[in-house]
Tab-separated table of C-alpha atoms and ligand atoms in Angstrom:
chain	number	residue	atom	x	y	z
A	1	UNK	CA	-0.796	-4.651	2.689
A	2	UNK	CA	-3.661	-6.646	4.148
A	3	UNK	CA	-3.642	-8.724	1.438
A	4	UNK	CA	0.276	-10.270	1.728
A	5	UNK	CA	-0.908	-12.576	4.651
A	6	UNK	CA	1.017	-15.367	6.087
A	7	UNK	CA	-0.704	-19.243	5.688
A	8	UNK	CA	0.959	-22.487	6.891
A	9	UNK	CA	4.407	-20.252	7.253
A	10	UNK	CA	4.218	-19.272	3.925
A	11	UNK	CA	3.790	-15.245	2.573
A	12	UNK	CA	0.750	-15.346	-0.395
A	13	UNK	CA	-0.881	-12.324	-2.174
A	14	UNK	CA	-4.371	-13.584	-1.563
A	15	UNK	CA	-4.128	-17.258	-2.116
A	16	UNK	CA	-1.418	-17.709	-4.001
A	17	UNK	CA	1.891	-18.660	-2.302
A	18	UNK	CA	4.805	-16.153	-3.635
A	19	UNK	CA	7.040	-19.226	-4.112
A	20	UNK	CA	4.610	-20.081	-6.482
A	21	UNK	CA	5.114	-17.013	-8.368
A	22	UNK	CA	9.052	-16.506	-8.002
A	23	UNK	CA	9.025	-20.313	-9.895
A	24	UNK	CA	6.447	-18.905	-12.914
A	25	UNK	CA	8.259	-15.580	-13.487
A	26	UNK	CA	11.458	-15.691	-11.558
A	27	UNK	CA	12.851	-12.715	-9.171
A	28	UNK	CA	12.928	-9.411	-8.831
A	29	UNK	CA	9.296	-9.561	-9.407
A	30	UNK	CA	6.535	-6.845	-8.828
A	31	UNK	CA	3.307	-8.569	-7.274
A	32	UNK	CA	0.407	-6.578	-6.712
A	33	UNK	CA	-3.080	-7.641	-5.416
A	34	UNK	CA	-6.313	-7.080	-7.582
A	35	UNK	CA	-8.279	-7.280	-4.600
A	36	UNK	CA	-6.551	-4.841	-2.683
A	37	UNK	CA	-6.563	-2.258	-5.626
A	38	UNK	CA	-10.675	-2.612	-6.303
A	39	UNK	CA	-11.149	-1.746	-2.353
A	40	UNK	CA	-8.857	1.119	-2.224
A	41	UNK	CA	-10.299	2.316	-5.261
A	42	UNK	CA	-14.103	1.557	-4.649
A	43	UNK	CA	-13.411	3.565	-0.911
A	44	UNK	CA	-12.539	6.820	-2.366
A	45	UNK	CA	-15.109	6.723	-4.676
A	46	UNK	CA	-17.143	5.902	-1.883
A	47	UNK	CA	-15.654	8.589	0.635
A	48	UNK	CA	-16.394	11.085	-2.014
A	49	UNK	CA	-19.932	9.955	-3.527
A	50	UNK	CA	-21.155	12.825	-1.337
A	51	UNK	CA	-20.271	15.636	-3.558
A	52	UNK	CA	-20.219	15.778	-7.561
A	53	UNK	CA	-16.394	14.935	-7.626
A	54	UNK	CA	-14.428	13.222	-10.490
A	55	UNK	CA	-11.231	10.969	-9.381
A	56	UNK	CA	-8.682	11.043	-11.266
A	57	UNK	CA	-5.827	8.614	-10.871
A	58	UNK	CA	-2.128	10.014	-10.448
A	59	UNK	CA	-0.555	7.906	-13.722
A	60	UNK	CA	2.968	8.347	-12.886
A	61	UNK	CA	2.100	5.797	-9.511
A	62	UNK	CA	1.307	3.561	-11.569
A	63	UNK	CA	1.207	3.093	-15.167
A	64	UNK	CA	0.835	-0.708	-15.628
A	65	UNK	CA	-2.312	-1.316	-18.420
A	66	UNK	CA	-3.604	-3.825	-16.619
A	67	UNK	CA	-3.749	-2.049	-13.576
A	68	UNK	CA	-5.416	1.026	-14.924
A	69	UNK	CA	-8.024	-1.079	-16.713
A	70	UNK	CA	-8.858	-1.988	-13.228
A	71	UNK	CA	-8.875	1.801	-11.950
A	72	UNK	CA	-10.273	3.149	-14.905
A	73	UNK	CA	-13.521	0.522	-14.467
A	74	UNK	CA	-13.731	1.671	-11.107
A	75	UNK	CA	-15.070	4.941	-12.808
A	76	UNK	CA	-11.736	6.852	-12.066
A	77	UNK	CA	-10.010	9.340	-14.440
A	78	UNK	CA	-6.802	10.104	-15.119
A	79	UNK	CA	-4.282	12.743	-14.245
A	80	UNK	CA	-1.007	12.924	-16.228
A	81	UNK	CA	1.673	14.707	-16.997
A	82	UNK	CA	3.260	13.464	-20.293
A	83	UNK	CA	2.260	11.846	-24.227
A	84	UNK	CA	3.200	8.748	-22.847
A	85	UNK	CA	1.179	8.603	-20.025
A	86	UNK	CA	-1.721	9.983	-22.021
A	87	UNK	CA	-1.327	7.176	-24.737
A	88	UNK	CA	-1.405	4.361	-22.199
A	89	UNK	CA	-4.334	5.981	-19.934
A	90	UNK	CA	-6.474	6.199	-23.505
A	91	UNK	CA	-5.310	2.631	-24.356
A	92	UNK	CA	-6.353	1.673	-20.767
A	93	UNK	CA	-9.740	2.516	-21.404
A	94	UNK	CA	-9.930	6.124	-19.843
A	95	UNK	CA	-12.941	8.283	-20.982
A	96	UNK	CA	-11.055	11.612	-22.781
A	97	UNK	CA	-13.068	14.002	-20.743
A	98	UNK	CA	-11.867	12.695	-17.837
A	99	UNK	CA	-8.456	13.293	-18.241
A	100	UNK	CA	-6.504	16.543	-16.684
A	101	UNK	CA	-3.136	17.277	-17.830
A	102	UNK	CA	-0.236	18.367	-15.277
A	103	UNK	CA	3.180	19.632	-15.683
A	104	UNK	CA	5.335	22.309	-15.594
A	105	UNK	CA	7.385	21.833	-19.320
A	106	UNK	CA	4.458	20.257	-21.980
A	107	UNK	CA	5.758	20.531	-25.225
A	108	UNK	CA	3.749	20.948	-28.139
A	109	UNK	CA	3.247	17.743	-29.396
A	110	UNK	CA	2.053	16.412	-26.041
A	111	UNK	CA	-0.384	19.943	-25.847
A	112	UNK	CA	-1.494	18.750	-29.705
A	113	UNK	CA	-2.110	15.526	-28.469
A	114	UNK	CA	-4.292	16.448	-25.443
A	115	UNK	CA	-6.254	18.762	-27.535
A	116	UNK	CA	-6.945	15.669	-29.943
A	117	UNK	CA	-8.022	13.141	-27.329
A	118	UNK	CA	-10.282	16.068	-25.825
A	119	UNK	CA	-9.377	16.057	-22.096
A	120	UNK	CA	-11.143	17.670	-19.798
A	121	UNK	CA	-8.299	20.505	-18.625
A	122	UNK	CA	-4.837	21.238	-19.302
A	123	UNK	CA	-3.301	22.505	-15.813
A	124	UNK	CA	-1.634	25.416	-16.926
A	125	UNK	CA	1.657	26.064	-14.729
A	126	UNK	CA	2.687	29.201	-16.440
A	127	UNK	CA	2.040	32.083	-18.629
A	128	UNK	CA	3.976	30.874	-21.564
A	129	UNK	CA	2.239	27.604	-21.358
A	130	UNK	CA	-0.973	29.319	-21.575
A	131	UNK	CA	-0.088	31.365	-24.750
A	132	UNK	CA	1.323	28.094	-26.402
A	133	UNK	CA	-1.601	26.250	-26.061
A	134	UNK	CA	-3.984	29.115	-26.809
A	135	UNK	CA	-1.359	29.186	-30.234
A	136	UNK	CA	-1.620	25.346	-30.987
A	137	UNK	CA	-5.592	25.331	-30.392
A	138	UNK	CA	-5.846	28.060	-32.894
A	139	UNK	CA	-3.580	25.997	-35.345
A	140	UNK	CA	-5.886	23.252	-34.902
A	141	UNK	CA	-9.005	25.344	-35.178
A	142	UNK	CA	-10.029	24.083	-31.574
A	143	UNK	CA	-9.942	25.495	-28.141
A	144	UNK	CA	-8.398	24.021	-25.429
A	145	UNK	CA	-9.237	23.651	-21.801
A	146	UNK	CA	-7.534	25.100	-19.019
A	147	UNK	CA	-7.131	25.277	-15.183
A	148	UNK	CA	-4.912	27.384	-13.670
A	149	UNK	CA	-2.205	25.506	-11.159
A	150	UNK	CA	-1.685	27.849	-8.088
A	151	UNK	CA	0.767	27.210	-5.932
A	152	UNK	CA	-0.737	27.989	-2.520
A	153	UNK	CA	2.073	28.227	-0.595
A	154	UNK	CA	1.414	25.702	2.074
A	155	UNK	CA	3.923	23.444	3.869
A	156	UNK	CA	2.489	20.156	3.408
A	157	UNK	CA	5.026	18.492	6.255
A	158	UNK	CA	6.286	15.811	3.699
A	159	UNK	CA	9.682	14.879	2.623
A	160	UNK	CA	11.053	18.278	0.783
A	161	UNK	CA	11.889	16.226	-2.631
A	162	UNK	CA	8.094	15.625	-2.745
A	163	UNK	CA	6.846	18.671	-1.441
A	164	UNK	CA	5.298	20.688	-4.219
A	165	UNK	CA	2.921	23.510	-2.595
A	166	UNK	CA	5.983	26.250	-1.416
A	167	UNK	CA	7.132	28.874	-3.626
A	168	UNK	CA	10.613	27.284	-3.752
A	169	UNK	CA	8.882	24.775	-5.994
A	170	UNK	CA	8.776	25.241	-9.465
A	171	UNK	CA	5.075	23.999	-9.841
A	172	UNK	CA	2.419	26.021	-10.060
A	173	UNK	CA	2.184	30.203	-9.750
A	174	UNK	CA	1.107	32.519	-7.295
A	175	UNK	CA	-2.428	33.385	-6.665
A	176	UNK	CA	-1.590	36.969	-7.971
A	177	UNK	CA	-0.445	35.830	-11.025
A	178	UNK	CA	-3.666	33.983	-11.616
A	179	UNK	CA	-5.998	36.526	-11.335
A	180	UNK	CA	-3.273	38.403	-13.868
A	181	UNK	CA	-4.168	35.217	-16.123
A	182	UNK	CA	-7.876	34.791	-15.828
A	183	UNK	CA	-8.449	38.344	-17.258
A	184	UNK	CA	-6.135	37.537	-20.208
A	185	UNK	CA	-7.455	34.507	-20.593
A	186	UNK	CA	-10.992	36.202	-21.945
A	187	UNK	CA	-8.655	37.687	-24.630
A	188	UNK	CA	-6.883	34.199	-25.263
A	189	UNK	CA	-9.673	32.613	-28.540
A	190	UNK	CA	-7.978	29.507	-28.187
A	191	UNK	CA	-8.333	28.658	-24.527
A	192	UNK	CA	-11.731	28.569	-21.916
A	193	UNK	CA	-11.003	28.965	-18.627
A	194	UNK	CA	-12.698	25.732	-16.692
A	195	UNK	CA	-11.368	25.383	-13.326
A	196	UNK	CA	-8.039	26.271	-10.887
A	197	UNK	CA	-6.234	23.223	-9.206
A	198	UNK	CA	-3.339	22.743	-6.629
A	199	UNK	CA	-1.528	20.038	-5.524
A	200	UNK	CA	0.839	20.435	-2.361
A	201	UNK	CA	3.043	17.729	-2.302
A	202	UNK	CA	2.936	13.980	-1.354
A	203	UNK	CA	2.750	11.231	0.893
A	204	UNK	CA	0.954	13.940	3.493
A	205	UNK	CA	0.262	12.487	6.538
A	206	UNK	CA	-1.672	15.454	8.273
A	207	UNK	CA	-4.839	16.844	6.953
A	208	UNK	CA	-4.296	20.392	8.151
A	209	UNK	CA	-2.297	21.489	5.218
A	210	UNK	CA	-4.878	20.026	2.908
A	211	UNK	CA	-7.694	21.414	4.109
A	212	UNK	CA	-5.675	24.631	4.219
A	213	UNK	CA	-5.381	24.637	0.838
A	214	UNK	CA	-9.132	23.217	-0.083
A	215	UNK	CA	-9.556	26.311	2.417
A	216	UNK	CA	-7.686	29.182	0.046
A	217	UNK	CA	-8.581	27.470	-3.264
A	218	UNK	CA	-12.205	27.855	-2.299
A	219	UNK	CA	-11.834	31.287	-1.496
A	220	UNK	CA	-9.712	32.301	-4.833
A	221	UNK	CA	-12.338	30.454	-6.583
A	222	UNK	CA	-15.344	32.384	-5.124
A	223	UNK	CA	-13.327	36.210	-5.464
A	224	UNK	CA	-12.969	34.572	-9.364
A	225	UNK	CA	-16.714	33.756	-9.692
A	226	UNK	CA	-17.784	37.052	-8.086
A	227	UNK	CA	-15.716	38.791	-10.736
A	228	UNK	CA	-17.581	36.773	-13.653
A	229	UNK	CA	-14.763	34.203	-14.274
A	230	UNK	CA	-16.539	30.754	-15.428
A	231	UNK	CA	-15.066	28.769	-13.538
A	232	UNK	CA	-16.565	24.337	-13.343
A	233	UNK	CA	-14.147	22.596	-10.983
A	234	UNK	CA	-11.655	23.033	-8.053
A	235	UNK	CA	-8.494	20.458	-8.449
A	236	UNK	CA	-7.750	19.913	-5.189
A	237	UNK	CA	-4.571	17.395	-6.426
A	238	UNK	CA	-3.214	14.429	-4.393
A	239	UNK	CA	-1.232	13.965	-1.710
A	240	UNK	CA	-2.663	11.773	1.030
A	241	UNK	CA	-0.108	9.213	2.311
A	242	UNK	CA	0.175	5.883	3.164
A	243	UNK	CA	1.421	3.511	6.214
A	244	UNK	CA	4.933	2.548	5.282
A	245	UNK	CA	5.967	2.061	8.573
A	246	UNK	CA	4.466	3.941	11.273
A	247	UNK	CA	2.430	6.469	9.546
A	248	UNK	CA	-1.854	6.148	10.735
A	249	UNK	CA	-3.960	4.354	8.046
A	250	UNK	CA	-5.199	7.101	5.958
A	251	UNK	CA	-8.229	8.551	6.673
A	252	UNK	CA	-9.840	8.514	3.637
A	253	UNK	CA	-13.228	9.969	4.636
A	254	UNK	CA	-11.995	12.683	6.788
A	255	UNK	CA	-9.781	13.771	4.035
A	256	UNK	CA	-12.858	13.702	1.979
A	257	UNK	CA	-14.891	15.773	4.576
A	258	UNK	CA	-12.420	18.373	4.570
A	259	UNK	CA	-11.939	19.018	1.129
A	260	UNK	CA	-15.822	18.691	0.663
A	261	UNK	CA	-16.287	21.209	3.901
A	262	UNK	CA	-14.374	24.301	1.482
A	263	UNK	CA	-15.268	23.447	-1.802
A	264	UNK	CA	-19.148	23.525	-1.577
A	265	UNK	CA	-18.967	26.609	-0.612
A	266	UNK	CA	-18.122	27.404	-4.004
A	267	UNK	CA	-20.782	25.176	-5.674
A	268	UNK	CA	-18.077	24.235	-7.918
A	269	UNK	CA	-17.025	20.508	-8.731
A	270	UNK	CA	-14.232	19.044	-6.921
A	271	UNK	CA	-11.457	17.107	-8.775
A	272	UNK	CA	-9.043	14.798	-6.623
A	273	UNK	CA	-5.971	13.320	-8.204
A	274	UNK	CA	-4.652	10.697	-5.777
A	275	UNK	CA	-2.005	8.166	-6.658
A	276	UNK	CA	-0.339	6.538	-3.843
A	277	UNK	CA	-3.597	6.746	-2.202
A	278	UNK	CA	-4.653	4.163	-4.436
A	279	UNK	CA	-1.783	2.032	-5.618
A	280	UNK	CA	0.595	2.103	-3.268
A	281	UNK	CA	-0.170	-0.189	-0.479
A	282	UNK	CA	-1.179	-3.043	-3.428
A	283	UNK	CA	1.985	-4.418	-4.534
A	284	UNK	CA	5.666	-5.621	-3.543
A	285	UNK	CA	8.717	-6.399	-5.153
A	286	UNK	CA	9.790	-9.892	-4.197
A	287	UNK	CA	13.726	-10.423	-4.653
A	288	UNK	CA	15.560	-13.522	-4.229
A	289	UNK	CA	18.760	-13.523	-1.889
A	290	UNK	CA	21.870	-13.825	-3.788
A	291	UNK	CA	24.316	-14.018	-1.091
A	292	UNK	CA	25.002	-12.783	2.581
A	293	UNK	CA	28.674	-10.751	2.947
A	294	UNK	CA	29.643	-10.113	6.475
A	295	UNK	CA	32.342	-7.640	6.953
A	296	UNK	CA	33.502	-6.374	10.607
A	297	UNK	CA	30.940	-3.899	10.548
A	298	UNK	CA	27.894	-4.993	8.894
A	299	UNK	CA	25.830	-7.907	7.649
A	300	UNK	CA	24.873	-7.575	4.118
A	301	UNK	CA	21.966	-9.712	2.456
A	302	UNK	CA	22.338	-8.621	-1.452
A	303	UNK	CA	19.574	-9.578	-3.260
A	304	UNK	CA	18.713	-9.865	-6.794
A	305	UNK	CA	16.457	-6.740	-6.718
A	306	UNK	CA	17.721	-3.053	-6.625
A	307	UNK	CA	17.667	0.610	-6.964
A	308	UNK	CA	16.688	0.326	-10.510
A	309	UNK	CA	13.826	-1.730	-9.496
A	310	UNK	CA	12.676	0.708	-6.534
A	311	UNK	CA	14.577	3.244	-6.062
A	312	UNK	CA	12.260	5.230	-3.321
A	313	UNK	CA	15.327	4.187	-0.061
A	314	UNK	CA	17.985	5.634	-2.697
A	315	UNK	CA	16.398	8.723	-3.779
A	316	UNK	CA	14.542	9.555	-0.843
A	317	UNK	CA	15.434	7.787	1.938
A	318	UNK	CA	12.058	6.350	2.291
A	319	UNK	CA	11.781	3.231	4.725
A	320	UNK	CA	9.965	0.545	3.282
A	321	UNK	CA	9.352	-2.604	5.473
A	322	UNK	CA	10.980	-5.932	4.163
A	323	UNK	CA	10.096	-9.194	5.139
A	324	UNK	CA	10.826	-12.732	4.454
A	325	UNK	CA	8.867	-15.155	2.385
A	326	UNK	CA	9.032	-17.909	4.972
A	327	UNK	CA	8.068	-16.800	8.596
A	328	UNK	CA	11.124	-18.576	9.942
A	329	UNK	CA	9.693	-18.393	13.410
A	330	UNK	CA	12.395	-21.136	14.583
A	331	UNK	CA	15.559	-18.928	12.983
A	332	UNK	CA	17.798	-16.957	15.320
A	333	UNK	CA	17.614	-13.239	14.190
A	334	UNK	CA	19.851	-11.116	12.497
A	335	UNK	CA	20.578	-7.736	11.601
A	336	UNK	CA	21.042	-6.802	7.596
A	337	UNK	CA	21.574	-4.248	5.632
A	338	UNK	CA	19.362	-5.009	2.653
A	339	UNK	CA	20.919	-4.384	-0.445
A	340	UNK	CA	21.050	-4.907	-4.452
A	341	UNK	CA	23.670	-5.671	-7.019
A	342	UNK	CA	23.891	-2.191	-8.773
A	343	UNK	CA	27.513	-0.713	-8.450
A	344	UNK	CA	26.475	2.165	-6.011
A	345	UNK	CA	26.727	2.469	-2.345
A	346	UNK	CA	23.590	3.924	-2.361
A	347	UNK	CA	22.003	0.753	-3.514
A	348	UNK	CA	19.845	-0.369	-0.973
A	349	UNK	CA	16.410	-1.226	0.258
A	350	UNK	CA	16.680	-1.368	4.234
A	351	UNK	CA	19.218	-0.452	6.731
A	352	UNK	CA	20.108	-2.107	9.966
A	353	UNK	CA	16.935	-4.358	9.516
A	354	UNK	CA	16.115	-7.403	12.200
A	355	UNK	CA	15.138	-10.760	9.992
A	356	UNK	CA	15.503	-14.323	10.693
A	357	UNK	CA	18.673	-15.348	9.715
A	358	UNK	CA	18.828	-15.073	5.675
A	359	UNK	CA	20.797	-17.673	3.141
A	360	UNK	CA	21.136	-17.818	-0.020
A	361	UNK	CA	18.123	-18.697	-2.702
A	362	UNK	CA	15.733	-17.309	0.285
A	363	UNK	CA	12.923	-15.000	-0.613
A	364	UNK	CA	12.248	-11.402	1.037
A	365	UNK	CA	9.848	-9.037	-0.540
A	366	UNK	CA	9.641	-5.044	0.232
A	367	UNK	CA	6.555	-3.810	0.431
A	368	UNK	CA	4.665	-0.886	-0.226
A	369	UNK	CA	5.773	-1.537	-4.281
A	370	UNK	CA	2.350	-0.455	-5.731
A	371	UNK	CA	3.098	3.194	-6.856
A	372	UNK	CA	6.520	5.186	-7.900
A	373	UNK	CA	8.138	1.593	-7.728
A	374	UNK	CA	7.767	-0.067	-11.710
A	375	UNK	CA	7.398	3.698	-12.845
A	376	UNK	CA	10.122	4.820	-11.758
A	377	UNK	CA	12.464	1.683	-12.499
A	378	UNK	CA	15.088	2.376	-14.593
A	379	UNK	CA	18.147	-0.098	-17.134
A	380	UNK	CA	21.096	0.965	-14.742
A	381	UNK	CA	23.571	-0.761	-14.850
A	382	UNK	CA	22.106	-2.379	-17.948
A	383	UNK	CA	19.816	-4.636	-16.144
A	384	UNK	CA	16.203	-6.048	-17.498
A	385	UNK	CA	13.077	-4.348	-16.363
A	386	UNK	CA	10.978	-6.885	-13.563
A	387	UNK	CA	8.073	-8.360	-14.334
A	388	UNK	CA	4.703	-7.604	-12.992
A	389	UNK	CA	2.225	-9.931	-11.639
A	390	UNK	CA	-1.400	-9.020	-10.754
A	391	UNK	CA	-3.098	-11.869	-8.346
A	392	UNK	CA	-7.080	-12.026	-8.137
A	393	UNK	CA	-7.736	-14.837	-5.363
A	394	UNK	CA	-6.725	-18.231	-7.073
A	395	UNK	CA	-5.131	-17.022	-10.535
A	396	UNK	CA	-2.349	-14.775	-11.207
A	397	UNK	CA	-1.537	-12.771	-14.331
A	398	UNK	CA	1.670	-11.972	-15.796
A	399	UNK	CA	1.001	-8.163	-16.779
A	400	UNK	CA	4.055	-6.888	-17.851
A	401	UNK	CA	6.912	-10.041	-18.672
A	402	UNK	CA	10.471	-9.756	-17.617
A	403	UNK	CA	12.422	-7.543	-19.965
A	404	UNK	CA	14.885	-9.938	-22.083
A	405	UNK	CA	18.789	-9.695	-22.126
A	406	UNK	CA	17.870	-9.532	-26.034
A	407	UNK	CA	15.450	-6.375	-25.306
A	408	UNK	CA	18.072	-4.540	-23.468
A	409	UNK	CA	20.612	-5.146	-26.690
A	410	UNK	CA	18.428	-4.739	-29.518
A	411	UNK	CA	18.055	-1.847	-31.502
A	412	UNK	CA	20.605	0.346	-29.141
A	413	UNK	CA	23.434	0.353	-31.438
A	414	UNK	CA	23.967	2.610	-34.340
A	415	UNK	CA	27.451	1.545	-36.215
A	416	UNK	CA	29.009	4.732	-37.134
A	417	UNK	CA	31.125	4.274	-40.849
A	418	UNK	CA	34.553	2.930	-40.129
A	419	UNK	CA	33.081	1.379	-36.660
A	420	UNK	CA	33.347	-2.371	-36.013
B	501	PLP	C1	0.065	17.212	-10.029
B	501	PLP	C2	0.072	15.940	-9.244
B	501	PLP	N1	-1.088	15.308	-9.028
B	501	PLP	C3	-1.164	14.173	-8.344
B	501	PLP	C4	-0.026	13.577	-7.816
B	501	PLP	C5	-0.189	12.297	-7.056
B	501	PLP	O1	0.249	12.404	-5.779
B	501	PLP	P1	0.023	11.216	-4.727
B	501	PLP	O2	0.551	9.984	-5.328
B	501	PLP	O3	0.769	11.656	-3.554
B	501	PLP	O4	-1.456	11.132	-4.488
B	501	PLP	C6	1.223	14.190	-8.003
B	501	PLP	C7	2.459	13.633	-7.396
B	501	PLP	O5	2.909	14.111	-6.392
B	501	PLP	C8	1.267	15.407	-8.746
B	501	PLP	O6	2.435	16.008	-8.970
B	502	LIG	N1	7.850	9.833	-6.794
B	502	LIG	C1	7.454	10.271	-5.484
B	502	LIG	C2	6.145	10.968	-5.374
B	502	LIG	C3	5.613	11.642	-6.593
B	502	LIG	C4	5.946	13.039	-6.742
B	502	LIG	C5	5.164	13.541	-7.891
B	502	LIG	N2	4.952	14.956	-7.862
B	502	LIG	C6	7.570	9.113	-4.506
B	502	LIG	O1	8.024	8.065	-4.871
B	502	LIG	O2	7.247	9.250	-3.364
C-alpha cells in the first residue's frame, strides 16, 4: 500500500489528495494506484524472466478494463474462468494464446467461445468436461487445447473457503485419474493434450506447500513425458498472499526460485496464474462516515460503504486494515466497530478497531481493495455499484462511474398481463 502515503496530514494515492477524489466521484469509491500496479506487475515478470514462463493474470481479482489494459501491456496473460471474463480480457487487449481457461462447470457456449478466440489451454477439471469439449471441437471442425487440473492434495495453510488443493475440494482430480485421461486423450480427435496445471488455494503465506506441489507436478509431468505424453507447460496456478495485516511482504523471487527449482527439471514451460499477487495491495475503498451509534456495548462508525462493496470481513472473516483520511494526530482515540448500511449483522469491515475519534462526513478508507473487492461486489440491498478510480501521479481517471439509481431500475421489470 506504499503508495496511500500521508502529506501535510492528508491520505493521497500518489499525489492526489483522496478528498480530492471523494468531491469528483463521491463515496464508497474504489481507488487504486497505477503506479503501484506497473511495479507489482513488472516484479514478477522480473522474478520469473529466468525461465521461459508465461504470467497469466487471475481475472476474477480484478476485472476492471482499464486495469487489465495496464496488466495485459505489462506482457501478462490471462487466466479465467467464465465468457464474461474471457470477453473483457479479449476487449482488454489480451493476446488469445495467452489465455488458459479454469473451472470446474464450463458450459458449452463458454467452451465454444474459448475455442473461437484460440486460447492457449482449457484446464480440464473432469472427465465429462474433457469429452464435451473434445464433442464441441469436433462440431466446430477444430481441436481444442487442454491441460489437465490435478488436484495435488496439499494443505496450502490458508483460510479453508479459499483452499483449493485437498481432495475435499471440488477442483481439480486426482493424479490417478489423470494418467486414466492422458491415454484417452490420444483417442479424443478433438482435443491435444498441452500441459497439466494445479492451483492449491489462496492468499498462501508459506512457500512449502507451493513448492510441494511445483515438487509433485514436476514429477507427474516427467512419469507423463517418459510414457510419450506431449506435454508444453506446467500450470503451477496462484496463490501467493499478501500483507493485510501482519502477514511478511511476499517474497516474490523466492517463490519464483522454488517453482523454477522443480519445473526445469522437466524442461517444460512454467505457467503462473497470480491474482492477488498483483492487484491486491493497489487499491482501497474509501467510504464516507454516515454516523457514529454508541450503544452500552459498542461504538459503531457506519459508513456509506459495505458488504456489497467488499465483502472479504463478511464472507471470510478477513481483516483488512482501515484508516482515516485525515491523520488526526491531535484526536483522542476510540474504539469502533466499522460497519455499513446493508440490513445484516454481518455487515462489517473491522471489529473492535482503535481510530481517532470519528464524526460524521469524515473519510476512512480500507485497504487492501485491489483484488476480490469490485469483483465480487454485489446490488444487495438494491444499492449502486462504486465507482473506480485509477490515479497515475498528478491525474486520476474515472474507470468505471458510479452505477445510477436509474441503472439499478431500468430494464428489471417485466409487467406480467393483469399487473399494474
Ligand atoms: C484456478 C485459479 N487460478 C488462479 C487463482 C488466483 O489466485 P490468487 O489471487 O490467490 O493468486 C485462483 C483463485 O484462487 C484460481 O482458482
Ligand atoms: N475470493 C477469494 C480468493 C479467490 C478464490 C478463487 N479460487 C478472496 O477474496 O480471498
Amino acid at each position: 500500500m506504499d503508495h496511500f502515503i500521508y502529506k501535510n496530514g492528508e491520505a493521497h494515492c500518489e499525489n492526489i489528495p483522496l478528498t480530492e477524489i471523494a468531491e469528483a466521484v463521491g463515496t464508497p469509491a474504489y481507488i487504486y494506484s497505477r503506479n503501484t500496479l506497473k511495479r507489482h506487475a513488472r516484479r514478477i515478470i522480473e522474478a520469473f524472466s529466468a525461465y521461459p514462463t508465461l504470467a497469466c493474470f487471475a481475472v476474477k481479482a480484478n476485472s476492471n478494463l482499464s486495469f487489465l489494459r495496464e496488466i495485459f501491456d505489462e506482457g501478462f496473460g490471462a487466466d479465467l474462468v467464465s465468457h464474461g471474463e474471457l470477453q473483457r480480457a479479449l476487449k482488454a487487449g489480451v493476446k488469445p494464446h495467452e489465455i488458459v481457461f479454469s473451472g470446474v462447470g464450463k458450459k458449452d457456449y463458454e467452451i465454444r467461445a474459448g475455442i473461437e478466440a484460440g486460447i492457449l489451454s482449457f484446464n480440464v477439471e473432469s472427465s465429462f468436461e474433457l469429452e464435451s469439449i473434445n464433442r464441441i471441437a469436433l462440431d466446430m471442425g477444430k481441436m481444442a487445447p487442454v491441460c489437465l487440473r490435478i488436484n495435488p492434495n496439499i494443505d496450502a495453510k490458508t483460510n479453508p473457503k479459499i483452499a483449493t488443493g485437498l481432495f475435499s475440494t471440488k477442483f481439480g482430480m486426482s493424479e490417478a485419474e489423470a494418467k486414466t485421461l492422458v491415454t484417452e486423450i490420444q483417442e479424443l480427435p478433438g482435443v491435444q493434450l498441452v500441459g497439466i496445471a494445479c492451483h492449491i488455494g489462496s492468499q498462501i503465506t508459506d512457500l512449502k506447500p507451493l513448492e510441494e506441489a511445483a515438487e509433485k507436478m514436476s514429477s507427474i509431468a516427467l512419469e507423463m513425458l517418459g510414457n510419450g505424453h506431449p506435454l508444453e507447460f506446467i500450470d503451477m496456478g496462484g496463490g501467493l498472499g499478501i500483507r493485510y495485516k501482519d502477514e511478511p511482504d511476499p517474497d516474490v523471487e523466492g517463490y519464483a526460485s522454488v517453482l523454477i527449482k522443480h519445473v526445469q527439471k522437466t524442461g517444460l514451460k512454467l505457467v503462473i496464474e497470480p491474482g492477488r499477487l498483483l492487484a491486491g495491495n493497489t487499491g482501497i475503498l474509501l467510504n464516507k462516515v454516515i454516523g457514529i451509534k454508541k450503544t452500552p456495548q459498542k461504538n459503531f462508525a457506519i459508513v456509506d460503504g459495505a458488504m456489497n462493496d467488499v465483502i472479504r470481513p463478511s464472507l471470510y472473516d478477513s481483516f483488512h486494515d482501515i484508516a482515516t483520511v485525515h491523520e488526526g494526530v491531535d484526536k483522542p482515540e476510540v474504539l469502533y466497530d466499522v460497519v455499513g448500511p446493508v440490513c445484516e449483522t454481518g455487515d462489517f469491515f473491522g471489529k473492535d478497531r482503535t481510530l481517532p475519534q470519528l464524526h460524521a462526513g469524515d473519510l476512512v478508507f480500507l485497504k487492501s481493495c485491489g483484488a476480490y473487492a469490485a469483483t465480487m461486489a454485489s446490488n444487495y440491498n438494491s444499492r449502486p455499484r462504486a465507482p473506480e478510480v485509477l490515479v497515475d501521479g498528478d491525474k486520476y481517471y474515472i474507470i468505471k462511474p458510479r452505477e445510477t439509481l436509474e441503472d439499478l431500475w431500468r430494464g428489471e421489470e417485466v409487467t406480467i398481463p393483469g399487473g399494474e
